[in-house]
Short mmCIF file of C-alpha atoms in Angstrom, two decimals:
data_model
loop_
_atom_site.label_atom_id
_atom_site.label_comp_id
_atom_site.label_asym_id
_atom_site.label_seq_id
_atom_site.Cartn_x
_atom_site.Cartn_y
_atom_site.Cartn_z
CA UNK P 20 38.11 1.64 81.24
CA UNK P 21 37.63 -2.14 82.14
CA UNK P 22 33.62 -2.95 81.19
CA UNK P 23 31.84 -4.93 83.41
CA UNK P 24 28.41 -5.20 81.12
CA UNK P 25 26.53 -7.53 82.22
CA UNK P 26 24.60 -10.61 79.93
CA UNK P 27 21.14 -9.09 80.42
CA UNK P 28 19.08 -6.30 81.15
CA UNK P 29 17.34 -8.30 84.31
CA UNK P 30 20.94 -8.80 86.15
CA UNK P 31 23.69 -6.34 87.46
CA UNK P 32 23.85 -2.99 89.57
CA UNK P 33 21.19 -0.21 89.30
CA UNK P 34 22.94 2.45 89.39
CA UNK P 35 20.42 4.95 92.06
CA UNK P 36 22.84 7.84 91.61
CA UNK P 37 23.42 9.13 87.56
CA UNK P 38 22.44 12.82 86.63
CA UNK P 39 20.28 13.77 84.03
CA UNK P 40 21.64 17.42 82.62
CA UNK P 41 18.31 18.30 79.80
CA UNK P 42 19.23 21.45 77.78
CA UNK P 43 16.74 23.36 79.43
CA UNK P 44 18.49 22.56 82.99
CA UNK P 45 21.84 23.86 81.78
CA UNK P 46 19.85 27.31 80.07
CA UNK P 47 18.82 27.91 83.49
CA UNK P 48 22.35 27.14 85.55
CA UNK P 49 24.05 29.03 82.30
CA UNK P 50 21.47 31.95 82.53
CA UNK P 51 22.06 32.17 86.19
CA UNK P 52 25.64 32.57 85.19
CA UNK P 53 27.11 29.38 85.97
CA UNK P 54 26.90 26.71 88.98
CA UNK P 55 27.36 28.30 92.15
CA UNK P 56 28.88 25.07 93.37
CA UNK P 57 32.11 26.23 90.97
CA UNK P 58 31.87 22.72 89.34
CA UNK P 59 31.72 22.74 85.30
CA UNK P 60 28.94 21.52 83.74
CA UNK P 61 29.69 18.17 82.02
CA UNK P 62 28.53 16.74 78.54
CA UNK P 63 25.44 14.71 78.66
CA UNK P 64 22.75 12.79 76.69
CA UNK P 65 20.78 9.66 76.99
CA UNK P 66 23.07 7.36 75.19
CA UNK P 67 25.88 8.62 77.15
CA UNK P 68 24.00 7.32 80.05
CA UNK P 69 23.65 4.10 78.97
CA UNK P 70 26.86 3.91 77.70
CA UNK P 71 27.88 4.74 81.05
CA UNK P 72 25.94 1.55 82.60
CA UNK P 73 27.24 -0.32 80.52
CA UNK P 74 30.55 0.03 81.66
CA UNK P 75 29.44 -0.01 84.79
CA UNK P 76 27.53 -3.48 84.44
CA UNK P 77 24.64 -1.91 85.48
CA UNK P 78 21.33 -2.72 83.97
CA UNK P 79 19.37 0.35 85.20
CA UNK P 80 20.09 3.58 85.83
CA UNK P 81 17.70 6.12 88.22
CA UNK P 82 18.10 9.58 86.63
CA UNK P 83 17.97 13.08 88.85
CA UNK P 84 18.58 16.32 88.38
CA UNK P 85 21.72 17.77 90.25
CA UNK P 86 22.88 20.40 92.37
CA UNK P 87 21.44 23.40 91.89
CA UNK P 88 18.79 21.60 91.02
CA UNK P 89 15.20 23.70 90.26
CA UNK P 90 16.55 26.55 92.84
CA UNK P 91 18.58 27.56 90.08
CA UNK P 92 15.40 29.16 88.69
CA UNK P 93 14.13 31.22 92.02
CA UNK P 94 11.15 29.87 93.50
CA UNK P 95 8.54 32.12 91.63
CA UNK P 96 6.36 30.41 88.31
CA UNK P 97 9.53 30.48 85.93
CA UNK P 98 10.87 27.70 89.01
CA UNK P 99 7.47 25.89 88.80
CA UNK P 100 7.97 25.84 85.17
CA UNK P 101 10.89 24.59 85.66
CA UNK P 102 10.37 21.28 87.63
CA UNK P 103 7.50 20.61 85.40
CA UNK P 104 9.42 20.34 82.04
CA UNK P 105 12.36 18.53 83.83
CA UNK P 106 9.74 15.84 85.07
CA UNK P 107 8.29 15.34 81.61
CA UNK P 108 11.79 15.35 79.72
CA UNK P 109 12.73 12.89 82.50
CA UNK P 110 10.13 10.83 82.31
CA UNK P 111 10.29 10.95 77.94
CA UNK P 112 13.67 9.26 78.65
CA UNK P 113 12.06 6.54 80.97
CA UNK P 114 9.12 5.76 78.71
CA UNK P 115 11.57 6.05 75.43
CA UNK P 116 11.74 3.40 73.30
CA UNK P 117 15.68 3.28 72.71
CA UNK P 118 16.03 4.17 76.82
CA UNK P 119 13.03 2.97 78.53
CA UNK P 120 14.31 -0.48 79.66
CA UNK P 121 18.15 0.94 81.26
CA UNK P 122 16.66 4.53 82.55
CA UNK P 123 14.39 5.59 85.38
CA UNK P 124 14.46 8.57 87.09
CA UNK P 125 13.64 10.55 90.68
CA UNK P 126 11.27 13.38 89.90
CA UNK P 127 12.64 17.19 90.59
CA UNK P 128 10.79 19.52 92.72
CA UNK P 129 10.98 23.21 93.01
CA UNK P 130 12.75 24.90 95.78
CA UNK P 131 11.34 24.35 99.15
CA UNK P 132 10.81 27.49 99.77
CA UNK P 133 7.99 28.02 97.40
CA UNK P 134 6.23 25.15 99.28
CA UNK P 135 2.92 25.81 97.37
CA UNK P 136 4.79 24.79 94.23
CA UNK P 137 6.61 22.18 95.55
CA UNK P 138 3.13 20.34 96.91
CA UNK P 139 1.89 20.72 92.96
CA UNK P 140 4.82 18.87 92.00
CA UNK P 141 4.55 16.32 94.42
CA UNK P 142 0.51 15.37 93.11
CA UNK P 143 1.74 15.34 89.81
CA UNK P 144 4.58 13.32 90.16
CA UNK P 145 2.67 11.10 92.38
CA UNK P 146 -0.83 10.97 91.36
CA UNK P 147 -1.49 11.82 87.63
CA UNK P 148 2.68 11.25 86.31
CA UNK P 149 3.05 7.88 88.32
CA UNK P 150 6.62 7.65 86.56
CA UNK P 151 9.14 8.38 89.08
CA UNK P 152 10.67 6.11 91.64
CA UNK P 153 10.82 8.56 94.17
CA UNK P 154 12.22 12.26 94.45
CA UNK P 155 15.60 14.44 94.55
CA UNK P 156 15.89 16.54 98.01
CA UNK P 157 18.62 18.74 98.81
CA UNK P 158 20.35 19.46 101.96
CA UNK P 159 19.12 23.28 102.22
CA UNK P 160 16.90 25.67 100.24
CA UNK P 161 18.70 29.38 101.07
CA UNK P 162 18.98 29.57 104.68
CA UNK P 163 16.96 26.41 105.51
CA UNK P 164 17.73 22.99 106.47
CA UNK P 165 15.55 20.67 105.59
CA UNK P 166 13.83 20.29 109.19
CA UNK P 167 12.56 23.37 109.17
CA UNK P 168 9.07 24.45 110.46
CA UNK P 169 8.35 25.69 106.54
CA UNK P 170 8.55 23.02 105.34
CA UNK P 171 6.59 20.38 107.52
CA UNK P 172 3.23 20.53 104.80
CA UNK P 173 6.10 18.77 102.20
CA UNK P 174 7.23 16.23 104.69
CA UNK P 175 3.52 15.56 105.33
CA UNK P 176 2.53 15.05 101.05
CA UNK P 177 5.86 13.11 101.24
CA UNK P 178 4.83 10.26 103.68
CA UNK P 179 1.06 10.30 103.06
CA UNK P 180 3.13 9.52 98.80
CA UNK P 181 5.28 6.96 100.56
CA UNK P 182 8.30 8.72 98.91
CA UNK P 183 11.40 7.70 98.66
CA UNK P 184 13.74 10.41 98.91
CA UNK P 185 17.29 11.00 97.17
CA UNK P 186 19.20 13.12 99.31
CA UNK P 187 21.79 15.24 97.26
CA UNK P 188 24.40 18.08 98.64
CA UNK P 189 23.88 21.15 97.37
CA UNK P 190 26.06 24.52 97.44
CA UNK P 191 26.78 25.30 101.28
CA UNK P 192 26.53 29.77 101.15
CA UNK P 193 29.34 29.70 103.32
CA UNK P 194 32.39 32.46 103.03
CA UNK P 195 34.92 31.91 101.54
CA UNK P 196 32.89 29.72 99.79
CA UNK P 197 35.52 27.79 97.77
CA UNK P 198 38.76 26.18 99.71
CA UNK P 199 42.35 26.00 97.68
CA UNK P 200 41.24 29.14 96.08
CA UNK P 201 38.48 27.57 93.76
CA UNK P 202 38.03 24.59 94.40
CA UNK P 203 34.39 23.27 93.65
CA UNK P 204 32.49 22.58 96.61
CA UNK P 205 31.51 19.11 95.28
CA UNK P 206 34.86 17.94 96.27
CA UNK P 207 34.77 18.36 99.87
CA UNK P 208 31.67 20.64 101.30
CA UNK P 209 29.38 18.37 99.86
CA UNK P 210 29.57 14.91 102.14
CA UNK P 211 29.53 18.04 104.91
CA UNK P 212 26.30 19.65 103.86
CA UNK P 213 24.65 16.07 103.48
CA UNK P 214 26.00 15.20 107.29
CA UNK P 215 24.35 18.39 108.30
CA UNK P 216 21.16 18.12 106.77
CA UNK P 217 20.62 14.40 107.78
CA UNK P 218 21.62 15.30 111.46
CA UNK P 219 18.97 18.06 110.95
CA UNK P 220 16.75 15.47 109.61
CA UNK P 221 16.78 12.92 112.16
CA UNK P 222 17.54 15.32 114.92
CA UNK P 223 14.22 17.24 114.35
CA UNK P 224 12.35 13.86 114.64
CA UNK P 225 11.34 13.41 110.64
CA UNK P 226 13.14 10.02 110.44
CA UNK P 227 11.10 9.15 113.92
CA UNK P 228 7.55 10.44 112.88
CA UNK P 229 7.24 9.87 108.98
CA UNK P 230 7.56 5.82 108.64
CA UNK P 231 6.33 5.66 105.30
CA UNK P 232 9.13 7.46 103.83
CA UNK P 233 12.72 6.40 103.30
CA UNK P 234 16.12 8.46 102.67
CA UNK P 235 18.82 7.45 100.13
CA UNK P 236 22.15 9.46 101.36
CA UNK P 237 24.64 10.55 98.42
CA UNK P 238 28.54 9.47 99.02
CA UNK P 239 27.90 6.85 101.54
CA UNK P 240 26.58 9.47 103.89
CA UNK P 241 28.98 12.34 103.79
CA UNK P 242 30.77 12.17 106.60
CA UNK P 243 28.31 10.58 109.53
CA UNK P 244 29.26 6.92 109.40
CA UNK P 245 32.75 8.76 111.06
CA UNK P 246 30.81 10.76 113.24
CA UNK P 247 27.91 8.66 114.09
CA UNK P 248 29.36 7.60 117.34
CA UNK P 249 30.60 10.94 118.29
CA UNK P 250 27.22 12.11 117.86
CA UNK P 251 25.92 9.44 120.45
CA UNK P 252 28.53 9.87 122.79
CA UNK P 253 27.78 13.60 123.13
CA UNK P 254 24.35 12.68 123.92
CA UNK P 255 25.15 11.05 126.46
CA UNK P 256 26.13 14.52 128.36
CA UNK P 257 22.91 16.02 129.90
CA UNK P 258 23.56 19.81 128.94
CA UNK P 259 23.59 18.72 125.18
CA UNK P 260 21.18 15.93 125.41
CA UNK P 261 18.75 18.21 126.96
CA UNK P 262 18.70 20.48 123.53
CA UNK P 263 18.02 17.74 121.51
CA UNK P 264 14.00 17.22 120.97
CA UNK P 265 14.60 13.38 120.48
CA UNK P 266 16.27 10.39 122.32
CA UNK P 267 19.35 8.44 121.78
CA UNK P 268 17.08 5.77 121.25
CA UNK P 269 15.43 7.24 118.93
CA UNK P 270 18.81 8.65 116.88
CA UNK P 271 20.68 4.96 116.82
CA UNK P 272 16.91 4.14 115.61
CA UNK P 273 16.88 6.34 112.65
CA UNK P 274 20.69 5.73 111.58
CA UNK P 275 19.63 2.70 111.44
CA UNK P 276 16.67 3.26 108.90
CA UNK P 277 19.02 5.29 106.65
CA UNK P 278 20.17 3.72 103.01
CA UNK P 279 23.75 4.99 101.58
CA UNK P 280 24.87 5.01 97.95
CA UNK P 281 28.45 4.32 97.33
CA UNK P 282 29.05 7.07 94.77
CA UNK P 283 32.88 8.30 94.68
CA UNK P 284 32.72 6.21 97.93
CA UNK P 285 34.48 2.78 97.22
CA UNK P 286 37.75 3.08 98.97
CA UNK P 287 38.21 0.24 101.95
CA UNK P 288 38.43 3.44 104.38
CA UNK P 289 34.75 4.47 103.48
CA UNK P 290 33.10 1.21 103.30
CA UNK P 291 34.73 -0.22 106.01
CA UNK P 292 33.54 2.70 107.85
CA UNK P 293 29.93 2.23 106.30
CA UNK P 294 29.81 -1.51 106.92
CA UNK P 295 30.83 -0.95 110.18
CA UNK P 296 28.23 1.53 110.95
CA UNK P 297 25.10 0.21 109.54
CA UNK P 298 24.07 -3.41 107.80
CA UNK P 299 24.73 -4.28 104.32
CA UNK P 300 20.76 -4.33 102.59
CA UNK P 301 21.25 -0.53 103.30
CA UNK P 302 23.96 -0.11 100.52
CA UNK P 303 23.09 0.87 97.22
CA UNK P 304 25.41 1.37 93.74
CA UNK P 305 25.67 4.70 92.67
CA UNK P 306 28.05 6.12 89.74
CA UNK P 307 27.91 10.11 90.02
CA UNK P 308 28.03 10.17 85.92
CA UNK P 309 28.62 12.17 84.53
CA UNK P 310 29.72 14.90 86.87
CA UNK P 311 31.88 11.43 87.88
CA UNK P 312 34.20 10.85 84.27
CA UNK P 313 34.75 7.37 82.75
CA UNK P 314 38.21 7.61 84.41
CA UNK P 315 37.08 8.79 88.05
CA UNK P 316 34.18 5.54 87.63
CA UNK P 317 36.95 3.34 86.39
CA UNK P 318 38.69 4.19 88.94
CA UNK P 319 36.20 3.65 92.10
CA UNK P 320 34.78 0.58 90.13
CA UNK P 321 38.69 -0.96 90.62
CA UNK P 322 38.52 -0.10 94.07
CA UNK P 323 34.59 -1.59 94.74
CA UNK P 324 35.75 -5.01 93.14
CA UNK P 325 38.83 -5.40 94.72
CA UNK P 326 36.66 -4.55 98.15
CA UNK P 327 34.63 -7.29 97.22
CA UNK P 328 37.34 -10.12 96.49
CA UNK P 329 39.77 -9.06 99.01
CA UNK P 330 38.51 -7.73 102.24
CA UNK P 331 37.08 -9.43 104.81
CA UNK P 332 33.93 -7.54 104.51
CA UNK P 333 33.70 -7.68 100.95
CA UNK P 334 31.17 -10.65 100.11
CA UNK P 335 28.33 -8.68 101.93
CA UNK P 336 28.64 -5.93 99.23
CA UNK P 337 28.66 -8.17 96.23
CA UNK P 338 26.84 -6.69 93.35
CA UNK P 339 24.21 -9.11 93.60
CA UNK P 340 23.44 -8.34 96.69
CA UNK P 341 23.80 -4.02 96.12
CA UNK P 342 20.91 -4.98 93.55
CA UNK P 343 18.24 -6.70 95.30
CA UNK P 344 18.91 -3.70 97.98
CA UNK P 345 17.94 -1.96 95.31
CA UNK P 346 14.75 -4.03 94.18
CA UNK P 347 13.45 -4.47 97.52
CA UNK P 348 14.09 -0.63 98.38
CA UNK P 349 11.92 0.48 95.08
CA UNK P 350 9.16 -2.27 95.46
CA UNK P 351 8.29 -0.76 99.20
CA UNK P 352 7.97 2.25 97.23
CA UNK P 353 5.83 1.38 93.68
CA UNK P 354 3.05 3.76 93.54
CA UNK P 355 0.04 2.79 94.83
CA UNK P 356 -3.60 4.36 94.34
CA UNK P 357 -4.90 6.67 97.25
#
């Protein structure tokens, strides 16, 4: 794999999508009896993950637990447990002395559906921790989408924090639940269940009425920068527009407001699309390591440069300019004191 470190910590990508997997994370998915996503559980450590930026040429990495994330746990104390020794193990690896400078991390939060616990979390993280750059949401808890009535007193705590949320697929309960025979939903239900839930987002008005937050998508947004403008034109009939709760308007207004990492997402197909559906300060550089290997990086790395130096699009994604989308995104977020 070609590296493309960089001369100093204070230059090159930051890398806003790179899993942490702690040991206690994979006791719980291996206690649970495996990922329900069907996707192996790949080697990790620290090191590893800065090894990883390296070869990246990115100087800082933002750390998150993946899919299954906390849920893997239930949503009873054992969950709350949980989220709590995640955040502290991620935020040992942020404060570390041999780590502190390359990682960050989003803070974890219990399953949505214990939304007592998830609340905790969220004044921890926020007001005594003061560590994380923002925090990991996924695209359902069980049944629910992320819009749902349940969960409005966390979308509440989240804007009155200012959060900035990373929005990561999770497993889609759907039957069959793997395509091919097996094949791990990662590889194609995921950029679905993130189209869904950010359709559920904005369509439920949560992109409209929370300004203080912002929403990172995974994969360059699933699937919606291809189905953006079908989604507008079918507004435009008055049988569907009439079940909507929110206007047009008010949808091209919060796809505008969205920001999209370009994890496994570097071909000229997908950021064409992308660059053609929203402006370039709303791109950020994610890797997917390590559930991503040093030859799948390698190989969407070759495709991201030769973007850059040969399309026609390709100097507004420089990775100068993926990074101070990057800086400017977490500085609207740095804590602040309530």
């Amino acid at each position: 794999m070609k590296s493309h470190t960089t001369s100093a910590a204070s230059e090159g990508l930051i890398d806003v999508h790179a899993h942490a997997l702690p040991p206690m994370f994979l006791a719980a998915i291996e206690a649970a009896g495996g990922d329900p996503s069907g996707f192996p559980s790949p080697d990790w450590s620290p090191q590893a993950a800065v090894n990883s930026l390296n070869l990246s040429g990115a100087s800082l990495g933002i750390l998150s637990i993946s899919a299954p994330g906390v849920s893997i746990a239930g949503t009873g104390q054992a969950a709350r447990n949980l989220a709590r020794a995640l955040n502290a193990q991620l935020a040992s690896y942020a404060t570390s002395s041999e780590t502190s400078s390359r990682l960050s991390f989003f803070g974890a939060l219990p399953d949505w559906q214990d939304v007592n616990g998830t609340l905790a979390e969220l004044d921890f993280l926020f007001s005594q921790q003061k560590l994380c750059k923002g925090v990991t949401v996924f695209t359902s808890y069980g049944s629910y989408l992320p819009s749902d009535p349940l969960f409005k007193p966390i979308w509440d705590r989240l804007n009155h924090y200012r959060a900035l949320i990373f929005l990561h697929p999770t497993t889609l309960d759907i039957i069959p639940r793997f395509v091919a025979g097996g094949l791990p939903q990662p590889v194609i239900d995921y950029p679905i269940a993130t189209t869904r839930a950010v359709v559920d987002i904005i369509f439920s008005g949560i992109m409209r009425d929370y300004t203080d937050i912002d929403i990172i998508l995974s994969h360059a947004g699933g699937t919606l920068p291809y189905l953006a403008n079908r989604i507008e034109c079918l507004l435009l009939n008055p049988a569907l527009a009439n079940l909507a709760s929110i206007s047009l308007e008010d949808v091209k207004a919060s796809f505008a407001k969205l920001y999209f990492d370009t994890a496994l997402s570097t071909s000229a197909a997908q950021l064409d699309s992308l660059l053609i559906f929203t402006n370039p300060d709303r791109v950020l550089f994610g890797s997917d390591f390590p559930y991503a290997g040093r030859e799948a990086i390698a190989a969407v790395l070759e495709q991201y440069y030769a973007f850059v130096a040969t399309n026609t699009r390709g100097s507004a994604l420089r990775p100068e300019v993926l990074r101070e989308n990057t800086l400017d995104l977490l500085a609207r977020h740095e804590h602040r004191d309530d």
